[in-house]
Amino acid sequence: MASLTASKVLKPIGASGKLFAFALDTFRQLFRRPFQTREFIQQAWFLASVTIVPTALVAIPFGAVIALQVGGLIKQFGAQSFTGSASVLAVVQQAAPIGTALLIAGAGGSAIAADLGARKIREELDAMMVLGIDPIQRLVVPRVLACMMVAVFLNGMVSVVGVAGGYVFNVGLQGGTPGAYLASFTALAQLPDLWVGLVKALIFGLLAAVVAAYKGVNAGGGPKGVGDAVNESVVITFVLLFIVNFVVSAIYLQIVPPKTG
Amino acid sequence: MGVEIEIKDLTKSFGNQLIWGDVTLTVPAGEICVMLGPSGTGKSVLLKTIIGLLKPDRGSVVIEGVDIASCPEKDLYEIRKLFGVLFQDGAMFGSMNLYDNIAFPLREHTKKSESEIRDIVMEKLDLTGLLGTEDKLPGEISGGMRKRAGLARALVLDPEIVLFDEPDSGLDPVRTSFLNQLIVDLNAQIDATFLIVTHDINTARTVPDNIGLLYHKHLAMFGPREMLLSSEEPVVRQFLNAQVVGPIGMSEEKDADELEAEKDMDLPPLPPIPMQLEPSNGQPRRSQRDPGAWCKENGVEPPPGSFEENMTMTTGS
Ligand SMILES: Nc1ncnc2c1ncn2[C@@H]1O[C@H](COP(=O)(O)OP(=O)(O)OP(=O)(O)O)[C@@H](O)[C@H]1O
Ligand SMILES: [Mg+2]
């Protein structure tokens, strides 16, 4: 009985240990030649194609909501001249990474898990190993790198689209002046804000791809197994990404002092 | 030349579900072996353990002095180059057409030029009767064709050991006969070791040099074809002759009541042992033995009518 509870308590630790081991394997295979350039390009293209449109569609309302919210709040403080800066800060530091996380996990990660899971149950991965080829080197590494690259790209896109959306709403609906919006950009926001967004995006891409690939290559039990793998990978990635976002933001705010006016 | 596979005390379970235990057998170099067993007895699991895709709980699988069950990953990838494996569903790469699928091992492991590759691929496509389908994707062809394509891919690197997981399931009887002939001819030609998992009794009775039977979580029997075909052992006899009477039931084993009810039933006589399939060029294979040789050596009287030319296949009753 005691050992039963012990094994139940330890199970999640064992599972995360396996995930970690998988991540290490992937890292080791990263340096094995030949690098799969074609697979990398194909995957990057594929991931971009499934994420760009939804990202844009998410980014516009994101920017708008932030503009409305922040704009309204800041008006009450009588600091309208900072609206531009405030929305840049909110979009670049928080909205862009979160939007990226949602899309990269929901659209990109699920596609990776479904693809690898289907290959697993069709025994393609087994066949590959039997032909002397490591599926981690061949399939997982290019996907992880592609996912990281696309995440950075999406992060940039959400930033731009979000700020532009904020501009349209601020100037168009809230009666802000274009000049004030643009001029205040650098009042509160600073360059490290961009860097941290970038770093977050890289970590998100990495996590989403590793979790999705891990779930995919360990899918079992027929088509239902693939469905479960996709489902679990999305849920796990969401939770992980939101935690990581919080941790990175907290550390960032500690080490980089906010700019004061 | 063919390589021997030495399996010793192999045990495999998933969680606390034992699949099979203490499996010990030697697949002799250059011979054809068939592994039989009711559905779900872990025949596919056995094949996957032999190529190191699954780790056994205990025991060893030794090939050319390397223990597959415990050797490091690096050696495993090396030793796997000796294998040609046909998976149960063909396991073709879904994103490549048949030509690229079959050319894949050549492109990965040899420095052959594209025109040499083309020759080899076309030869294997011809061998498996797939000429003209090389541009199709695996999703666009029938299960039987996928299987033959998997066979073509398994053969391109001239393997020393060929593992087949149910080469004949999903094939029509004519194709099955062609395939059986192809297996015998290939064995004569490349002298590789063949281990075939099948449900097809006709294949099991006429193709192999040796037969093994997995049943009830262990290896019930493994030995020369004539030994199993003349065996009176209830499980072996029931399975090899596709009979209802015997210890194997619909789900797993029969329970005591069912066996009690069958106790007084007369077992149908053993059907005669058919001739072994010969290579189509008439040249005997290296591992081939004379019909009845095993029976004579071991003083076993083969069932009446055995080894007659043009004998009709009679199984089941
Ligand atoms: N990866 C796995 N994880 C857990 N259980 C498994 C796994 N692979 C196989 N099994 C179990 O092992 C048993 C044997 O499966 P296997 O596929 O080897 O049977 P089989 O003898 O090949 O049957 P068939 O003739 O129908 O192909 C089954 O009960 C199956 O549920
Ligand atoms: Mg099977």
XYZ file of C-alpha atoms and ligand atoms in Angstrom:
610
model
C 0.000 0.000 0.000
C 2.754 2.385 0.991
C 4.677 1.526 -2.119
C 1.517 1.988 -4.162
C 1.037 5.541 -2.946
C 4.730 6.144 -3.373
C 4.607 4.978 -6.962
C 1.534 7.136 -7.582
C 3.195 10.185 -6.088
C 6.398 9.550 -8.006
C 4.658 8.939 -11.319
C 4.548 12.570 -12.473
C 8.214 12.910 -11.534
C 9.033 9.870 -13.619
C 7.031 11.302 -16.518
C 8.759 14.677 -16.404
C 12.064 12.848 -16.077
C 11.330 11.028 -19.325
C 10.377 14.272 -21.017
C 13.624 15.800 -19.807
C 15.620 12.811 -21.053
C 13.907 13.194 -24.414
C 14.872 16.876 -24.487
C 18.487 15.962 -23.722
C 18.467 13.362 -26.497
C 17.178 15.990 -28.874
C 19.922 18.366 -27.786
C 22.593 15.717 -28.363
C 21.228 14.884 -31.805
C 21.309 18.576 -32.670
C 25.013 18.260 -33.358
C 24.841 15.055 -35.383
C 25.541 15.602 -39.052
C 24.133 15.707 -41.660
C 21.772 18.413 -40.559
C 18.345 17.912 -42.131
C 18.092 21.228 -43.922
C 15.263 20.201 -46.204
C 13.129 18.871 -43.403
C 13.877 22.049 -41.421
C 12.762 24.342 -44.228
C 9.685 22.264 -44.963
C 8.681 22.213 -41.327
C 9.329 25.925 -40.831
C 7.212 26.638 -43.863
C 4.508 24.287 -42.696
C 4.430 25.695 -39.160
C 4.354 29.240 -40.483
C 1.511 28.391 -42.819
C -0.660 26.942 -40.051
C 0.053 29.752 -37.587
C 0.302 33.037 -39.513
C -3.366 33.676 -40.211
C -4.666 32.736 -36.766
C -1.861 34.758 -35.194
C -2.776 37.849 -37.132
C -6.424 37.328 -36.255
C -5.547 37.016 -32.581
C -3.062 39.893 -32.581
C -5.466 42.560 -33.886
C -8.085 42.199 -31.142
C -5.263 41.781 -28.621
C -3.763 45.129 -29.578
C -7.198 46.709 -29.676
C -8.221 45.448 -26.237
C -4.967 46.634 -24.748
C -5.341 50.024 -26.422
C -8.877 50.387 -25.126
C -8.070 49.199 -21.643
C -4.777 50.938 -21.163
C -5.971 54.009 -23.029
C -9.051 54.302 -20.823
C -7.067 53.783 -17.644
C -4.346 56.204 -18.570
C -6.874 58.879 -19.459
C -8.186 58.701 -15.908
C -4.693 59.423 -14.662
C -4.480 62.269 -17.108
C -1.429 60.886 -18.807
C -2.746 60.533 -22.368
C 0.627 61.410 -23.785
C 1.881 58.029 -22.610
C -0.815 55.899 -24.306
C 1.482 54.866 -27.128
C 4.242 53.877 -24.806
C 1.961 51.962 -22.486
C 0.469 49.880 -25.238
C 3.863 49.172 -26.739
C 5.018 47.986 -23.351
C 1.972 45.805 -22.814
C 2.009 44.374 -26.308
C 5.728 43.709 -26.635
C 6.324 42.429 -23.133
C 3.185 40.427 -22.497
C 0.669 40.175 -25.303
C 3.115 39.123 -27.989
C 4.677 36.249 -26.059
C 1.275 35.064 -24.802
C -0.289 35.244 -28.236
C 2.713 33.425 -29.644
C 2.438 30.793 -26.943
C -1.240 30.192 -27.673
C -0.684 29.821 -31.378
C 2.557 27.897 -31.280
C 1.133 25.396 -28.796
C -2.380 25.260 -30.199
C -1.654 25.245 -33.909
C 2.039 24.367 -34.251
C 2.454 21.897 -31.409
C -0.751 20.046 -32.183
C 0.309 19.665 -35.816
C 3.688 18.270 -34.753
C 2.145 15.852 -32.259
C -0.443 14.664 -34.790
C 2.146 14.173 -37.522
C 4.658 12.269 -35.386
C 1.900 10.327 -33.626
C 0.467 9.145 -36.933
C 3.929 8.076 -38.044
C 4.413 6.249 -34.779
C 1.256 4.176 -35.024
C 1.859 3.416 -38.706
C 5.201 1.996 -37.491
C 7.074 4.455 -39.697
C 9.296 5.457 -36.794
C 10.081 1.809 -36.044
C 10.869 1.242 -39.701
C 13.203 4.233 -39.626
C 15.066 2.946 -36.600
C 15.384 -0.437 -38.254
C 16.866 1.259 -41.307
C 19.519 2.617 -38.967
C 18.166 6.158 -38.762
C 17.386 7.937 -35.528
C 13.978 9.622 -35.790
C 15.055 12.200 -33.215
C 17.886 13.375 -35.415
C 15.860 13.061 -38.596
C 12.444 14.355 -37.563
C 12.462 15.889 -34.097
C 15.513 18.175 -34.285
C 14.402 19.979 -37.472
C 10.914 20.408 -36.009
C 12.200 21.861 -32.763
C 14.449 24.329 -34.565
C 11.708 25.241 -37.022
C 9.270 25.778 -34.192
C 11.711 28.075 -32.363
C 12.321 30.090 -35.481
C 8.635 30.415 -36.282
C 7.928 31.381 -32.670
C 10.384 34.271 -32.892
C 8.856 35.287 -36.176
C 5.327 35.133 -34.772
C 6.411 37.111 -31.745
C 7.637 39.881 -34.022
C 4.452 39.702 -36.005
C 2.177 39.922 -32.972
C 4.196 42.898 -31.740
C 3.871 44.773 -35.009
C 0.244 43.878 -35.646
C -0.678 44.514 -32.011
C 0.952 47.929 -31.900
C -0.624 48.816 -35.239
C -4.019 47.639 -33.953
C -3.510 49.723 -30.841
C -2.683 52.720 -32.976
C -5.824 52.350 -35.065
C -8.010 52.078 -31.996
C -6.298 54.820 -30.065
C -6.284 57.276 -32.908
C -9.506 56.203 -34.536
C -11.789 55.508 -31.609
C -10.330 57.209 -28.587
C -9.448 60.473 -30.210
C -5.744 60.211 -29.531
C -3.390 62.085 -31.809
C -1.091 60.123 -34.084
C 1.859 62.251 -33.105
C 1.445 61.654 -29.404
C 1.007 57.926 -29.893
C 4.173 57.600 -31.921
C 6.229 60.099 -29.990
C 5.636 58.428 -26.659
C 6.829 55.040 -27.948
C 10.203 55.267 -26.288
C 9.035 57.047 -23.174
C 8.469 53.912 -21.145
C 9.475 51.099 -23.499
C 13.124 50.265 -23.978
C 15.232 47.939 -26.090
C 15.547 45.122 -23.514
C 11.755 44.787 -23.723
C 12.209 43.575 -27.262
C 14.982 41.196 -26.254
C 12.971 39.607 -23.502
C 10.056 39.084 -25.883
C 12.473 37.373 -28.226
C 13.928 35.155 -25.522
C 10.444 34.190 -24.377
C 9.441 33.303 -27.917
C 12.529 31.100 -28.318
C 11.778 29.259 -25.076
C 8.118 28.861 -26.027
C 8.983 27.433 -29.409
C 11.444 25.023 -27.834
C 9.036 23.834 -25.148
C 6.061 23.500 -27.457
C 8.017 21.483 -30.004
C 9.752 19.236 -27.483
C 6.526 18.431 -25.632
C 4.600 17.852 -28.859
C 7.343 15.660 -30.326
C 7.662 13.699 -27.095
C 3.931 13.070 -26.958
C 3.855 12.231 -30.660
C 6.645 9.671 -30.722
C 5.232 8.021 -27.600
C 1.684 7.784 -28.917
C 0.251 4.318 -28.647
C -2.890 2.339 -29.146
C -4.155 3.236 -32.595
C -5.800 6.417 -33.882
C -7.250 7.198 -30.462
C -3.729 7.244 -29.069
C -2.783 9.967 -31.544
C -5.808 12.037 -30.533
C -4.860 11.691 -26.887
C -1.262 12.623 -27.629
C -2.338 15.815 -29.415
C -4.732 16.727 -26.658
C -2.219 16.136 -23.875
C 0.562 17.944 -25.666
C -1.568 21.087 -26.085
C -2.697 21.092 -22.455
C 0.783 20.432 -21.074
C 2.349 23.064 -23.313
C -0.211 25.715 -22.351
C 0.419 25.165 -18.664
C 4.195 25.118 -19.123
C 4.238 28.231 -21.295
C 2.149 30.297 -18.916
C 4.378 29.282 -16.013
C 7.521 30.062 -17.999
C 6.063 33.395 -19.079
C 5.455 34.318 -15.475
C 8.910 33.244 -14.329
C 10.755 34.985 -17.145
C 8.721 38.185 -16.663
C 9.423 38.172 -12.937
C 13.149 37.692 -13.445
C 13.232 40.313 -16.161
C 11.471 42.914 -14.041
C 13.966 42.214 -11.264
C 17.112 42.608 -13.307
C 16.094 45.292 -15.778
C 14.826 48.377 -13.989
C 11.723 49.870 -15.607
C 12.333 53.120 -17.403
C 10.818 56.066 -15.615
C 9.496 58.646 -18.001
C 25.549 -15.737 -46.132
C 22.933 -15.565 -43.408
C 23.474 -15.025 -39.723
C 22.327 -17.002 -36.722
C 19.989 -15.522 -34.114
C 20.438 -16.972 -30.649
C 17.591 -16.197 -28.270
C 17.969 -17.178 -24.640
C 15.520 -17.010 -21.722
C 13.814 -14.006 -23.228
C 10.985 -12.544 -21.138
C 8.870 -9.528 -21.951
C 6.011 -7.863 -20.144
C 4.215 -4.541 -20.484
C 3.518 -3.182 -17.019
C 2.453 -6.277 -15.143
C 1.034 -8.015 -18.214
C 3.407 -10.839 -19.144
C 3.558 -11.280 -22.926
C 5.824 -14.319 -23.029
C 8.465 -15.757 -20.724
C 11.648 -17.832 -21.029
C 11.664 -18.037 -24.806
C 14.784 -19.899 -25.886
C 15.496 -20.791 -29.489
C 18.151 -20.578 -32.145
C 17.206 -19.444 -35.611
C 19.828 -21.259 -37.694
C 21.853 -19.270 -40.222
C 20.457 -19.313 -43.737
C 17.304 -21.256 -42.873
C 13.665 -20.306 -43.157
C 11.742 -20.313 -39.889
C 8.071 -19.648 -39.333
C 6.672 -18.412 -36.025
C 3.054 -19.240 -35.387
C 0.691 -18.421 -32.598
C -2.853 -17.283 -31.923
C -3.558 -13.552 -32.288
C -2.189 -11.456 -29.464
C 0.412 -13.932 -28.244
C 3.159 -11.427 -28.895
C 4.603 -12.514 -32.212
C 5.030 -8.935 -33.372
C 6.492 -8.093 -29.970
C 9.017 -10.914 -30.428
C 10.123 -9.554 -33.804
C 10.468 -6.058 -32.345
C 12.544 -7.428 -29.490
C 14.833 -9.213 -31.928
C 15.614 -5.927 -33.714
C 15.960 -4.069 -30.437
C 12.921 -1.807 -30.799
C 11.620 -3.197 -27.518
C 13.785 -4.040 -24.528
C 13.065 -7.423 -22.926
C 12.827 -7.691 -19.144
C 15.308 -10.534 -19.098
C 17.303 -12.681 -21.476
C 19.483 -12.109 -24.504
C 19.293 -11.984 -28.296
C 22.756 -12.614 -29.687
C 23.590 -11.840 -33.303
C 27.207 -12.027 -34.456
C 28.363 -11.901 -30.854
C 26.386 -8.759 -30.020
C 23.594 -8.954 -27.471
C 20.781 -6.847 -28.896
C 19.025 -6.719 -25.535
C 21.862 -4.991 -23.708
C 24.199 -3.406 -26.260
C 24.531 0.392 -26.488
C 22.357 2.318 -28.940
C 25.292 2.906 -31.271
C 25.989 -0.802 -31.833
C 22.284 -1.357 -32.258
C 22.144 0.983 -35.239
C 25.134 -0.845 -36.738
C 23.731 -4.339 -36.260
C 20.369 -3.302 -37.667
C 22.006 -2.806 -41.036
C 22.070 -6.621 -41.270
C 18.292 -6.703 -41.113
C 15.563 -6.329 -43.637
C 12.250 -5.977 -41.861
C 8.744 -6.082 -43.228
C 6.306 -4.618 -40.712
C 2.759 -5.809 -40.357
C 1.315 -2.885 -42.279
C 4.272 -2.247 -44.524
C 5.293 0.891 -42.576
C 5.909 2.894 -45.743
C 6.854 6.541 -45.211
C 3.593 8.324 -45.895
C 5.172 11.462 -47.282
C 7.221 9.704 -49.978
C 6.085 7.872 -53.092
C 6.867 4.190 -53.475
C 9.996 4.799 -55.512
C 11.511 7.106 -52.886
C 10.426 4.753 -50.130
C 12.255 1.848 -51.688
C 15.258 3.969 -52.634
C 15.453 5.396 -49.098
C 17.797 2.773 -47.549
C 20.070 2.942 -50.587
C 20.302 6.729 -50.419
C 20.965 6.604 -46.681
C 23.496 3.834 -46.459
C 25.238 3.539 -49.801
C 27.106 5.892 -52.077
C 25.386 4.527 -55.158
C 24.581 6.913 -57.992
C 20.963 7.698 -58.803
C 21.077 5.515 -61.921
C 22.377 2.520 -59.971
C 19.678 3.146 -57.378
C 17.101 3.295 -60.143
C 18.189 -0.128 -61.442
C 17.981 -1.738 -58.016
C 14.634 -0.159 -57.166
C 13.137 -1.179 -60.496
C 14.410 -4.717 -60.033
C 12.797 -4.984 -56.594
C 9.575 -3.431 -57.863
C 9.518 -6.012 -60.618
C 10.247 -8.805 -58.140
C 7.261 -7.810 -56.008
C 4.994 -7.122 -58.967
C 4.717 -3.388 -58.390
C 6.093 -1.996 -61.641
C 4.050 1.009 -62.700
C 3.043 2.091 -59.214
C 6.314 3.794 -58.263
C 4.801 7.290 -58.340
C 1.927 6.451 -56.008
C 1.861 7.511 -52.394
C 1.432 4.745 -49.784
C -2.002 6.135 -48.918
C -3.175 5.570 -52.481
C -2.552 1.830 -52.785
C -4.190 -1.248 -51.310
C -2.987 -2.929 -48.131
C -1.612 -5.873 -50.070
C 0.382 -3.579 -52.348
C 1.737 -1.667 -49.343
C 2.894 -4.962 -47.967
C 4.699 -5.903 -51.154
C 6.257 -2.454 -51.273
C 7.440 -2.972 -47.696
C 8.984 -6.239 -48.838
C 10.750 -4.492 -51.709
C 12.175 -1.918 -49.306
C 13.273 -4.638 -46.867
C 15.265 -6.315 -49.628
C 17.161 -3.455 -51.271
C 20.177 -3.618 -48.975
C 20.663 -7.391 -49.439
C 20.014 -8.179 -45.764
C 21.556 -11.107 -43.881
C 18.434 -11.542 -41.792
C 14.932 -10.990 -43.102
C 12.084 -10.596 -40.642
C 8.531 -10.707 -41.982
C 5.521 -9.802 -39.913
C 2.614 -11.564 -41.577
C 3.718 -11.140 -45.185
C 0.577 -12.950 -46.332
C -2.204 -11.271 -44.348
C -4.254 -9.059 -46.630
C -3.020 -10.833 -49.743
C -5.247 -12.931 -51.956
C -4.459 -16.683 -52.235
C -2.727 -16.335 -55.589
C -0.474 -13.534 -54.360
C 0.207 -15.533 -51.208
C 1.413 -18.453 -53.320
C 3.581 -16.126 -55.387
C 4.960 -14.601 -52.228
C 5.762 -17.997 -50.724
C 7.578 -18.956 -53.904
C 9.380 -15.611 -53.766
C 10.523 -16.259 -50.180
C 11.912 -19.674 -51.108
C 13.620 -18.312 -54.220
C 15.089 -15.408 -52.293
C 16.446 -17.712 -49.645
C 18.058 -19.853 -52.341
C 19.478 -16.729 -53.976
C 20.824 -14.662 -51.073
C 21.118 -17.349 -48.368
C 19.761 -14.961 -45.759
C 18.144 -16.126 -42.531
C 14.369 -15.776 -42.727
C 12.041 -15.468 -39.772
C 8.416 -15.231 -40.771
C 5.405 -14.585 -38.573
C 2.246 -15.857 -40.161
C -1.285 -17.108 -39.588
C -1.442 -18.912 -42.886
C -1.374 -22.642 -42.217
C -0.528 -23.470 -45.807
C 2.530 -21.211 -45.657
C 3.564 -22.703 -42.327
C 3.233 -26.259 -43.623
C 5.040 -25.895 -46.922
C 7.585 -23.057 -46.764
C 9.851 -23.277 -43.700
C 12.708 -25.472 -42.555
C 11.703 -24.870 -38.931
C 8.477 -23.997 -37.172
C 7.922 -22.390 -33.787
C 4.649 -22.007 -31.917
C 4.015 -19.294 -29.345
C 1.122 -20.135 -27.090
C -0.018 -19.279 -23.587
C 2.844 -16.875 -22.821
C 5.625 -19.248 -23.783
C 7.241 -20.965 -26.734
C 5.292 -24.231 -26.914
C 7.587 -25.880 -29.427
C 10.328 -25.031 -31.889
C 11.965 -27.435 -34.278
C 12.210 -28.863 -37.795
C 9.083 -28.680 -39.914
C 8.540 -32.423 -39.960
C 8.858 -32.636 -36.207
C 5.983 -30.217 -35.631
C 3.841 -31.536 -38.451
C 4.056 -35.068 -37.051
C 3.710 -33.965 -33.431
C 0.899 -35.372 -31.301
C 1.255 -32.519 -28.765
C -2.329 -31.191 -28.450
C -1.617 -27.462 -28.948
C 0.746 -27.962 -31.859
C -1.548 -30.450 -33.500
C -4.598 -28.242 -33.115
C -2.916 -25.137 -34.459
C -1.026 -26.670 -37.372
C -4.097 -28.503 -38.555
C -6.556 -25.668 -37.868
C -8.847 -27.823 -35.748
C -11.531 -26.859 -33.276
C -10.830 -29.729 -30.915
C -7.896 -28.964 -28.629
C -6.756 -26.690 -25.856
C -6.995 -23.401 -27.820
C -10.382 -21.685 -27.507
C -11.936 -18.603 -29.072
C -10.645 -16.108 -26.516
C -7.603 -17.779 -24.933
C -7.428 -21.251 -23.516
C -10.519 -23.293 -23.048
C -11.690 -23.785 -19.483
C -11.871 -27.109 -17.705
C -15.535 -27.722 -18.601
C -14.971 -27.323 -22.289
C -11.943 -29.592 -22.211
C -13.911 -32.164 -20.215
C -16.672 -32.119 -22.823
C -14.127 -32.698 -25.587
C -12.314 -35.464 -23.775
C -14.020 -38.341 -25.478
C -14.118 -36.814 -28.914
C -11.935 -38.608 -31.395
C -9.132 -36.441 -32.644
C -9.117 -36.390 -36.415
C -6.054 -38.194 -37.784
C -2.988 -36.091 -38.584
C -3.096 -35.002 -42.198
C -0.174 -36.087 -44.384
C 2.925 -33.893 -44.388
C 3.169 -32.011 -47.675
C 6.343 -31.629 -49.738
C 8.376 -28.537 -48.992
C 8.192 -25.779 -51.579
C 11.271 -25.864 -53.817
C 13.015 -22.979 -55.536
C 11.544 -22.374 -58.967
C 14.848 -23.037 -60.736
C 14.904 -26.593 -59.357
C 18.239 -26.127 -57.567
C 17.855 -27.192 -53.929
C 18.533 -24.580 -51.253
C 21.569 -25.047 -49.024
C 19.486 -25.647 -45.924
C 16.959 -27.882 -47.629
C 16.668 -31.481 -46.401
C 15.238 -34.498 -48.160
C 11.541 -35.066 -47.555
C 11.092 -37.418 -44.618
C 14.751 -37.160 -43.554
C 13.925 -35.865 -40.094
C 11.234 -38.505 -39.573
C 13.607 -41.285 -40.581
C 16.453 -40.024 -38.374
C 14.194 -39.817 -35.359
C 12.231 -42.982 -35.986
C 8.951 -41.158 -36.386
C 6.330 -42.644 -38.650
C 4.982 -39.769 -40.775
C 1.183 -39.719 -41.231
C 0.077 -41.934 -44.134
C 0.272 -40.313 -47.547
C 3.064 -37.893 -46.584
C 5.551 -36.558 -49.095
C 3.593 -37.646 -52.121
C 3.925 -35.471 -55.174
C 0.861 -33.430 -56.097
C -0.784 -34.172 -52.813
C -3.882 -32.130 -52.145
C -3.779 -29.899 -49.115
C -6.195 -31.102 -46.505
C -6.325 -29.223 -43.278
C -9.094 -28.751 -40.804
C -12.034 -31.045 -40.344
N 3.812 -1.028 -26.976
C 2.963 -1.816 -26.281
N 2.540 -1.451 -25.045
C 1.714 -2.235 -24.329
N 1.230 -3.411 -24.762
C 1.598 -3.852 -25.972
C 2.480 -3.072 -26.809
N 2.679 -3.741 -27.954
C 1.959 -4.883 -27.850
N 1.305 -4.957 -26.671
C 0.471 -6.064 -26.201
O 1.163 -7.259 -26.413
C 0.307 -8.298 -26.823
C 0.852 -8.963 -28.051
O 0.810 -8.088 -29.147
P 1.344 -8.480 -30.586
O 1.044 -7.343 -31.480
O 2.760 -8.919 -30.496
O 0.440 -9.735 -30.957
P 0.554 -10.639 -32.260
O 0.910 -12.005 -31.781
O 1.470 -10.014 -33.243
O -0.928 -10.635 -32.777
P -1.453 -10.591 -34.290
O -1.310 -11.971 -34.800
O -2.885 -10.197 -34.141
O -0.641 -9.586 -35.023
C -1.057 -7.643 -27.038
O -1.861 -8.024 -25.937
C -0.795 -6.172 -27.009
O -1.856 -5.508 -26.377
Mg 1.255 -8.986 -35.016
